[in-house]
PDB file of C-alpha atoms in Angstrom:
ATOM      1  CA  MET F   1     -15.714 -17.780   0.103  1.00 76.00           C
ATOM      2  CA  GLY F   2     -14.939 -21.500   0.229  1.00 84.00           C
ATOM      3  CA  GLU F   3     -12.361 -23.160  -1.998  1.00 85.00           C
ATOM      4  CA  GLU F   4     -14.979 -25.128  -3.941  1.00 87.00           C
ATOM      5  CA  GLU F   5     -17.075 -22.025  -4.620  1.00 91.00           C
ATOM      6  CA  LEU F   6     -13.982 -20.124  -5.746  1.00 91.00           C
ATOM      7  CA  TYR F   7     -12.975 -23.027  -7.978  1.00 91.00           C
ATOM      8  CA  GLN F   8     -16.395 -23.043  -9.657  1.00 93.00           C
ATOM      9  CA  LEU F   9     -16.295 -19.279 -10.195  1.00 94.00           C
ATOM     10  CA  VAL F  10     -12.822 -19.479 -11.707  1.00 93.00           C
ATOM     11  CA  LYS F  11     -13.987 -22.247 -14.044  1.00 93.00           C
ATOM     12  CA  GLY F  12     -16.932 -20.115 -15.089  1.00 95.00           C
ATOM     13  CA  CYS F  13     -14.742 -17.051 -15.675  1.00 95.00           C
ATOM     14  CA  LEU F  14     -12.404 -19.110 -17.837  1.00 95.00           C
ATOM     15  CA  LYS F  15     -15.427 -19.822 -20.023  1.00 94.00           C
ATOM     16  CA  ASP F  16     -16.225 -16.074 -20.149  1.00 93.00           C
ATOM     17  CA  ASP F  17     -19.399 -16.606 -18.142  1.00 95.00           C
ATOM     18  CA  ARG F  18     -20.592 -13.090 -17.246  1.00 95.00           C
ATOM     19  CA  LEU F  19     -22.381 -14.169 -14.075  1.00 96.00           C
ATOM     20  CA  SER F  20     -19.240 -15.873 -12.740  1.00 95.00           C
ATOM     21  CA  GLN F  21     -17.222 -12.762 -13.518  1.00 95.00           C
ATOM     22  CA  LYS F  22     -19.764 -10.575 -11.748  1.00 95.00           C
ATOM     23  CA  LEU F  23     -19.783 -12.804  -8.648  1.00 95.00           C
ATOM     24  CA  LEU F  24     -15.982 -12.975  -8.484  1.00 96.00           C
ATOM     25  CA  TYR F  25     -15.775  -9.192  -8.843  1.00 96.00           C
ATOM     26  CA  LYS F  26     -18.351  -8.696  -6.091  1.00 95.00           C
ATOM     27  CA  ALA F  27     -16.655 -11.172  -3.751  1.00 95.00           C
ATOM     28  CA  TYR F  28     -13.250  -9.483  -3.951  1.00 96.00           C
ATOM     29  CA  TYR F  29     -14.307  -5.886  -4.526  1.00 95.00           C
ATOM     30  CA  GLY F  30     -13.609  -4.786  -0.936  1.00 94.00           C
ATOM     31  CA  PHE F  31     -10.182  -6.405  -0.882  1.00 94.00           C
ATOM     32  CA  ALA F  32      -9.186  -4.956  -4.253  1.00 95.00           C
ATOM     33  CA  ILE F  33     -10.439  -1.408  -3.677  1.00 94.00           C
ATOM     34  CA  GLY F  34      -8.638  -1.350  -0.322  1.00 91.00           C
ATOM     35  CA  ILE F  35      -5.309  -1.935  -2.080  1.00 92.00           C
ATOM     36  CA  CYS F  36      -6.006   0.613  -4.817  1.00 93.00           C
ATOM     37  CA  LEU F  37      -7.079   3.290  -2.326  1.00 90.00           C
ATOM     38  CA  ARG F  38      -3.615   3.158  -0.759  1.00 89.00           C
ATOM     39  CA  TYR F  39      -2.066   4.263  -4.053  1.00 89.00           C
ATOM     40  CA  ALA F  40      -4.773   6.444  -5.578  1.00 88.00           C
ATOM     41  CA  ALA F  41      -5.355  10.150  -5.015  1.00 82.00           C
ATOM     42  CA  ASN F  42      -9.091   9.621  -4.486  1.00 86.00           C
ATOM     43  CA  ARG F  43     -11.842   7.001  -4.680  1.00 89.00           C
ATOM     44  CA  TYR F  44     -12.609   7.740  -8.331  1.00 91.00           C
ATOM     45  CA  GLU F  45      -8.997   7.090  -9.289  1.00 90.00           C
ATOM     46  CA  ALA F  46      -8.932   3.968  -7.095  1.00 92.00           C
ATOM     47  CA  SER F  47     -12.012   2.628  -8.878  1.00 94.00           C
ATOM     48  CA  GLU F  48     -10.383   3.242 -12.247  1.00 94.00           C
ATOM     49  CA  ILE F  49      -7.240   1.383 -11.163  1.00 94.00           C
ATOM     50  CA  MET F  50      -9.277  -1.450  -9.676  1.00 96.00           C
ATOM     51  CA  ASN F  51     -11.316  -1.930 -12.839  1.00 96.00           C
ATOM     52  CA  GLN F  52      -8.116  -2.063 -14.884  1.00 96.00           C
ATOM     53  CA  GLY F  53      -6.837  -4.610 -12.384  1.00 96.00           C
ATOM     54  CA  PHE F  54      -9.900  -6.821 -12.693  1.00 97.00           C
ATOM     55  CA  TYR F  55      -9.599  -6.665 -16.471  1.00 96.00           C
ATOM     56  CA  LYS F  56      -6.094  -8.096 -16.082  1.00 96.00           C
ATOM     57  CA  VAL F  57      -7.405 -10.686 -13.624  1.00 96.00           C
ATOM     58  CA  PHE F  58      -9.967 -12.012 -16.099  1.00 96.00           C
ATOM     59  CA  LYS F  59      -7.529 -11.784 -18.995  1.00 95.00           C
ATOM     60  CA  ASN F  60      -4.817 -13.742 -17.167  1.00 95.00           C
ATOM     61  CA  LEU F  61      -6.974 -16.075 -15.094  1.00 95.00           C
ATOM     62  CA  ALA F  62      -5.696 -19.104 -17.008  1.00 94.00           C
ATOM     63  CA  LYS F  63      -2.263 -18.421 -15.468  1.00 94.00           C
ATOM     64  CA  TYR F  64      -3.612 -18.614 -11.915  1.00 94.00           C
ATOM     65  CA  ASP F  65      -2.502 -21.689  -9.970  1.00 91.00           C
ATOM     66  CA  ILE F  66      -5.653 -22.933  -8.247  1.00 86.00           C
ATOM     67  CA  THR F  67      -3.561 -24.585  -5.506  1.00 87.00           C
ATOM     68  CA  LYS F  68      -2.280 -21.184  -4.311  1.00 91.00           C
ATOM     69  CA  PRO F  69      -4.167 -18.395  -2.460  1.00 93.00           C
ATOM     70  CA  PHE F  70      -6.312 -16.430  -4.888  1.00 94.00           C
ATOM     71  CA  LYS F  71      -6.173 -13.276  -2.754  1.00 94.00           C
ATOM     72  CA  ALA F  72      -2.385 -13.135  -2.953  1.00 93.00           C
ATOM     73  CA  TRP F  73      -2.480 -13.504  -6.743  1.00 96.00           C
ATOM     74  CA  LEU F  74      -5.202 -10.896  -7.158  1.00 96.00           C
ATOM     75  CA  GLY F  75      -3.448  -8.570  -4.714  1.00 94.00           C
ATOM     76  CA  ARG F  76      -0.229  -8.611  -6.722  1.00 94.00           C
ATOM     77  CA  ILE F  77      -2.171  -7.692  -9.844  1.00 96.00           C
ATOM     78  CA  MET F  78      -3.823  -4.755  -8.068  1.00 96.00           C
ATOM     79  CA  VAL F  79      -0.472  -3.500  -6.767  1.00 94.00           C
ATOM     80  CA  ASN F  80       1.162  -3.851 -10.185  1.00 93.00           C
ATOM     81  CA  THR F  81      -1.773  -2.094 -11.837  1.00 95.00           C
ATOM     82  CA  SER F  82      -1.478   0.742  -9.324  1.00 92.00           C
ATOM     83  CA  ILE F  83       2.212   1.072 -10.147  1.00 90.00           C
ATOM     84  CA  ASP F  84       1.508   1.020 -13.904  1.00 89.00           C
ATOM     85  CA  TYR F  85      -1.086   3.759 -13.406  1.00 87.00           C
ATOM     86  CA  TYR F  86       1.406   5.778 -11.407  1.00 82.00           C
ATOM     87  CA  ARG F  87       4.101   5.483 -14.058  1.00 79.00           C
ATOM     88  CA  SER F  88       1.662   6.368 -16.839  1.00 76.00           C
ATOM     89  CA  ASN F  89       0.254   9.463 -15.177  1.00 69.00           C
ATOM     90  CA  LEU F  90       3.062  11.038 -13.201  1.00 57.00           C
ATOM     91  CA  LYS F  91       6.817  11.347 -13.563  1.00 51.00           C
ATOM     92  CA  ILE F  92       8.702  11.243 -10.267  1.00 44.00           C
ATOM     93  CA  ALA F  93      10.496  14.541  -9.788  1.00 42.00           C
ATOM     94  CA  TYR F  94      12.342  13.694  -6.599  1.00 40.00           C
ATOM     95  CA  THR F  95      16.004  12.913  -7.235  1.00 38.00           C
ATOM     96  CA  GLU F  96      17.616  13.888  -3.940  1.00 41.00           C
ATOM     97  CA  GLU F  97      19.927  11.227  -2.455  1.00 40.00           C
ATOM     98  CA  LEU F  98      19.517  10.912   1.323  1.00 37.00           C
ATOM     99  CA  ASP F  99      21.995   8.502   2.862  1.00 39.00           C
ATOM    100  CA  LYS F 100      20.502   9.181   6.279  1.00 39.00           C
ATOM    101  CA  ALA F 101      17.241   7.573   5.186  1.00 39.00           C
ATOM    102  CA  GLU F 102      18.702   4.215   6.289  1.00 40.00           C
ATOM    103  CA  HIS F 103      19.691   5.596   9.685  1.00 35.00           C
ATOM    104  CA  ILE F 104      16.548   6.894  11.304  1.00 36.00           C
ATOM    105  CA  ASN F 105      16.702   6.899  15.101  1.00 35.00           C
ATOM    106  CA  ASP F 106      15.264   3.754  16.695  1.00 32.00           C
ATOM    107  CA  THR F 107      13.205   5.887  19.078  1.00 37.00           C
ATOM    108  CA  ASP F 108      10.755   7.044  16.418  1.00 39.00           C
ATOM    109  CA  PHE F 109       7.235   7.095  17.769  1.00 34.00           C
ATOM    110  CA  ALA F 110       3.675   6.379  16.736  1.00 40.00           C
ATOM    111  CA  ASP F 111       0.431   6.767  18.651  1.00 39.00           C
ATOM    112  CA  ARG F 112      -0.776   3.449  20.033  1.00 37.00           C
ATOM    113  CA  ASN F 113      -4.398   4.623  19.701  1.00 49.00           C
ATOM    114  CA  LEU F 114      -4.219   5.422  15.997  1.00 57.00           C
ATOM    115  CA  ASN F 115      -6.614   3.107  14.159  1.00 64.00           C
ATOM    116  CA  TYR F 116      -6.563   1.626  10.674  1.00 66.00           C
ATOM    117  CA  ASN F 117      -8.854   4.153   9.047  1.00 71.00           C
ATOM    118  CA  GLU F 118      -7.036   7.132  10.547  1.00 76.00           C
ATOM    119  CA  LEU F 119      -3.669   5.909   9.294  1.00 77.00           C
ATOM    120  CA  LEU F 120      -5.094   5.064   5.869  1.00 77.00           C
ATOM    121  CA  ASP F 121      -6.469   8.596   5.633  1.00 81.00           C
ATOM    122  CA  MET F 122      -3.071  10.055   6.564  1.00 85.00           C
ATOM    123  CA  ILE F 123      -1.278   7.910   3.992  1.00 84.00           C
ATOM    124  CA  SER F 124      -3.731   9.104   1.332  1.00 83.00           C
ATOM    125  CA  GLN F 125      -2.736  12.709   2.099  1.00 87.00           C
ATOM    126  CA  LEU F 126       0.921  12.096   1.266  1.00 89.00           C
ATOM    127  CA  PRO F 127       2.222  13.343  -2.105  1.00 88.00           C
ATOM    128  CA  ARG F 128       1.865  10.573  -4.675  1.00 86.00           C
ATOM    129  CA  ALA F 129       5.585   9.800  -4.905  1.00 87.00           C
ATOM    130  CA  TYR F 130       5.906   9.484  -1.122  1.00 90.00           C
ATOM    131  CA  ARG F 131       2.698   7.487  -0.835  1.00 90.00           C
ATOM    132  CA  THR F 132       3.679   5.016  -3.538  1.00 91.00           C
ATOM    133  CA  ILE F 133       7.099   4.259  -2.097  1.00 92.00           C
ATOM    134  CA  PHE F 134       5.778   4.081   1.475  1.00 91.00           C
ATOM    135  CA  ASN F 135       3.162   1.551   0.377  1.00 90.00           C
ATOM    136  CA  LEU F 136       5.626  -0.558  -1.595  1.00 91.00           C
ATOM    137  CA  PHE F 137       8.261  -0.623   1.143  1.00 91.00           C
ATOM    138  CA  ALA F 138       6.275  -0.610   4.373  1.00 87.00           C
ATOM    139  CA  ILE F 139       3.126  -2.462   3.364  1.00 84.00           C
ATOM    140  CA  GLU F 140       3.985  -4.655   0.389  1.00 86.00           C
ATOM    141  CA  GLY F 141       7.478  -5.461   1.694  1.00 88.00           C
ATOM    142  CA  TYR F 142       9.546  -4.618  -1.389  1.00 91.00           C
ATOM    143  CA  THR F 143      13.204  -3.615  -0.984  1.00 93.00           C
ATOM    144  CA  HIS F 144      14.576  -0.274  -2.162  1.00 94.00           C
ATOM    145  CA  GLU F 145      16.369  -2.126  -4.951  1.00 95.00           C
ATOM    146  CA  GLU F 146      13.100  -3.664  -6.138  1.00 93.00           C
ATOM    147  CA  ILE F 147      11.249  -0.355  -5.868  1.00 92.00           C
ATOM    148  CA  GLY F 148      13.958   1.357  -7.883  1.00 91.00           C
ATOM    149  CA  GLY F 149      13.508  -1.172 -10.669  1.00 91.00           C
ATOM    150  CA  MET F 150       9.727  -0.964 -10.590  1.00 89.00           C
ATOM    151  CA  LEU F 151       9.584   2.838 -10.701  1.00 88.00           C
ATOM    152  CA  ASN F 152      12.766   3.438 -12.698  1.00 87.00           C
ATOM    153  CA  ILE F 153      14.367   5.524  -9.941  1.00 89.00           C
ATOM    154  CA  SER F 154      17.615   5.227  -7.986  1.00 91.00           C
ATOM    155  CA  ILE F 155      17.853   3.370  -4.680  1.00 93.00           C
ATOM    156  CA  GLY F 156      18.756   6.668  -3.018  1.00 92.00           C
ATOM    157  CA  THR F 157      15.607   8.313  -4.355  1.00 91.00           C
ATOM    158  CA  SER F 158      13.507   5.483  -2.965  1.00 92.00           C
ATOM    159  CA  LYS F 159      15.153   5.849   0.445  1.00 93.00           C
ATOM    160  CA  SER F 160      14.749   9.606   0.343  1.00 92.00           C
ATOM    161  CA  ASN F 161      11.047   9.464  -0.437  1.00 91.00           C
ATOM    162  CA  LEU F 162      10.453   6.834   2.236  1.00 92.00           C
ATOM    163  CA  HIS F 163      12.211   9.031   4.777  1.00 92.00           C
ATOM    164  CA  LYS F 164      10.150  12.072   3.765  1.00 92.00           C
ATOM    165  CA  ALA F 165       6.917  10.053   3.838  1.00 91.00           C
ATOM    166  CA  ARG F 166       7.630   8.841   7.360  1.00 91.00           C
ATOM    167  CA  GLU F 167       8.509  12.326   8.553  1.00 91.00           C
ATOM    168  CA  LYS F 168       5.248  13.719   7.155  1.00 91.00           C
ATOM    169  CA  LEU F 169       3.270  10.885   8.752  1.00 89.00           C
ATOM    170  CA  LYS F 170       4.885  11.496  12.133  1.00 88.00           C
ATOM    171  CA  ILE F 171       3.917  15.170  11.920  1.00 89.00           C
ATOM    172  CA  MET F 172       0.326  14.262  11.040  1.00 87.00           C
ATOM    173  CA  ILE F 173       0.174  11.746  13.880  1.00 85.00           C
ATOM    174  CA  THR F 174       1.478  14.299  16.355  1.00 83.00           C
ATOM    175  CA  GLU F 175      -0.973  16.944  15.155  1.00 82.00           C
ATOM    176  CA  SER F 176      -3.900  14.515  15.314  1.00 79.00           C
ATOM    177  CA  ASN F 177      -3.220  13.854  19.000  1.00 71.00           C
ATOM    178  CA  LYS F 178      -3.001  17.464  20.083  1.00 66.00           C
ATOM    179  CA  THR F 179      -5.692  19.077  22.151  1.00 61.00           C
ATOM    180  CA  PRO F 180      -6.109  22.870  22.045  1.00 58.00           C
ATOM    181  CA  GLY F 181      -3.082  24.502  23.652  1.00 60.00           C
ATOM    182  CA  GLN F 182      -1.112  21.268  23.898  1.00 58.00           C
ATOM    183  CA  THR F 183       2.551  21.234  22.822  1.00 54.00           C
ATOM    184  CA  ASN F 184       4.383  18.602  20.770  1.00 51.00           C
ATOM    185  CA  LYS F 185       6.335  17.595  23.878  1.00 52.00           C
ATOM    186  CA  GLN F 186       3.125  16.961  25.808  1.00 50.00           C
ATOM    187  CA  VAL F 187       1.837  14.808  22.960  1.00 42.00           C
ATOM    188  CA  ASN F 188       5.070  12.819  22.770  1.00 44.00           C
ATOM    189  CA  ASP F 189       4.893  12.151  26.515  1.00 45.00           C
ATOM    190  CA  ASN F 190       1.790  10.052  25.795  1.00 42.00           C
ATOM    191  CA  ILE F 191       3.316   8.164  22.853  1.00 34.00           C
ATOM    192  CA  VAL F 192       5.063   4.818  23.063  1.00 34.00           C
ATOM    193  CA  PRO F 193       7.788   3.371  20.810  1.00 32.00           C
ATOM    194  CA  ILE F 194       6.888   0.664  18.322  1.00 30.00           C
ATOM    195  CA  ASN F 195       9.128  -2.400  18.038  1.00 32.00           C
ATOM    196  CA  HIS F 196      10.912  -2.833  14.702  1.00 31.00           C
ATOM    197  CA  THR F 197       9.321  -6.081  13.560  1.00 34.00           C
ATOM    198  CA  LYS F 198       8.178  -7.161  10.128  1.00 36.00           C
ATOM    199  CA  HIS F 199       4.407  -6.933   9.561  1.00 36.00           C
ATOM    200  CA  THR F 200       2.147  -8.049   6.757  1.00 36.00           C
ATOM    201  CA  ASP F 201      -0.918  -5.969   7.729  1.00 39.00           C
ATOM    202  CA  LEU F 202      -1.405  -2.220   7.682  1.00 38.00           C
ATOM    203  CA  SER F 203      -0.629  -0.849  11.154  1.00 36.00           C
ATOM    204  CA  ILE F 204       0.949   2.168  12.766  1.00 36.00           C
ATOM    205  CA  SER F 205       4.237   0.314  13.147  1.00 39.00           C
ATOM    206  CA  PHE F 206       4.845   0.914   9.436  1.00 38.00           C
ATOM    207  CA  VAL F 207       5.645   4.509  10.293  1.00 42.00           C
ATOM    208  CA  ASN F 208       8.651   3.240  12.201  1.00 41.00           C
ATOM    209  CA  ASN F 209       9.640   0.181  10.175  1.00 41.00           C
ATOM    210  CA  VAL F 210      13.031   1.113   8.741  1.00 36.00           C
ATOM    211  CA  THR F 211      14.795  -2.204   9.011  1.00 34.00           C
ATOM    212  CA  LYS F 212      17.155  -2.746   6.124  1.00 37.00           C
ATOM    213  CA  ARG F 213      15.851  -5.316   3.652  1.00 41.00           C
TER     214      ARG F 213
END
């Protein structure tokens, strides 16, 4: 969508024009549902979160700065709505403090052939607490301090859940690459290390990204 078209749709939405709202929703549906699916337990829940998010988008559209990327603004609303949904529907029960969560070995591995959809599916299988913190830290780029404030948990709990999420993902990755009769060692022989660099897109390197922020 071009800037001028977006500008016209935003103007229409500010006037409560239903057609403009429908077109804006349709244009960014794929982007928004993709974010919500990372946090939700299933597509139905993701749709519920997304619709709540779009309600906030239309309600707060007057606050949007037209000179800044609309996707980034909308994305933050979808993430925040996902977090609000999480806090409203589930209390985090994990309180274990794991100091070692900051000291994972630099030789952690991920399969170079794992694609986006496969990783997304694996992330969706994580327990909600693990999935939420993994998404916030590894994908959205929040620090453990920020996550603690957002979810009302300790920094140690955030680190612990991130560590557990990564361990579960590594197990799933290893299992997904096994052929009948193949051992974990044989699978790992065909796996390469991922460099610890900061990423803004979903990729398998998030399984290994444990750099201290």
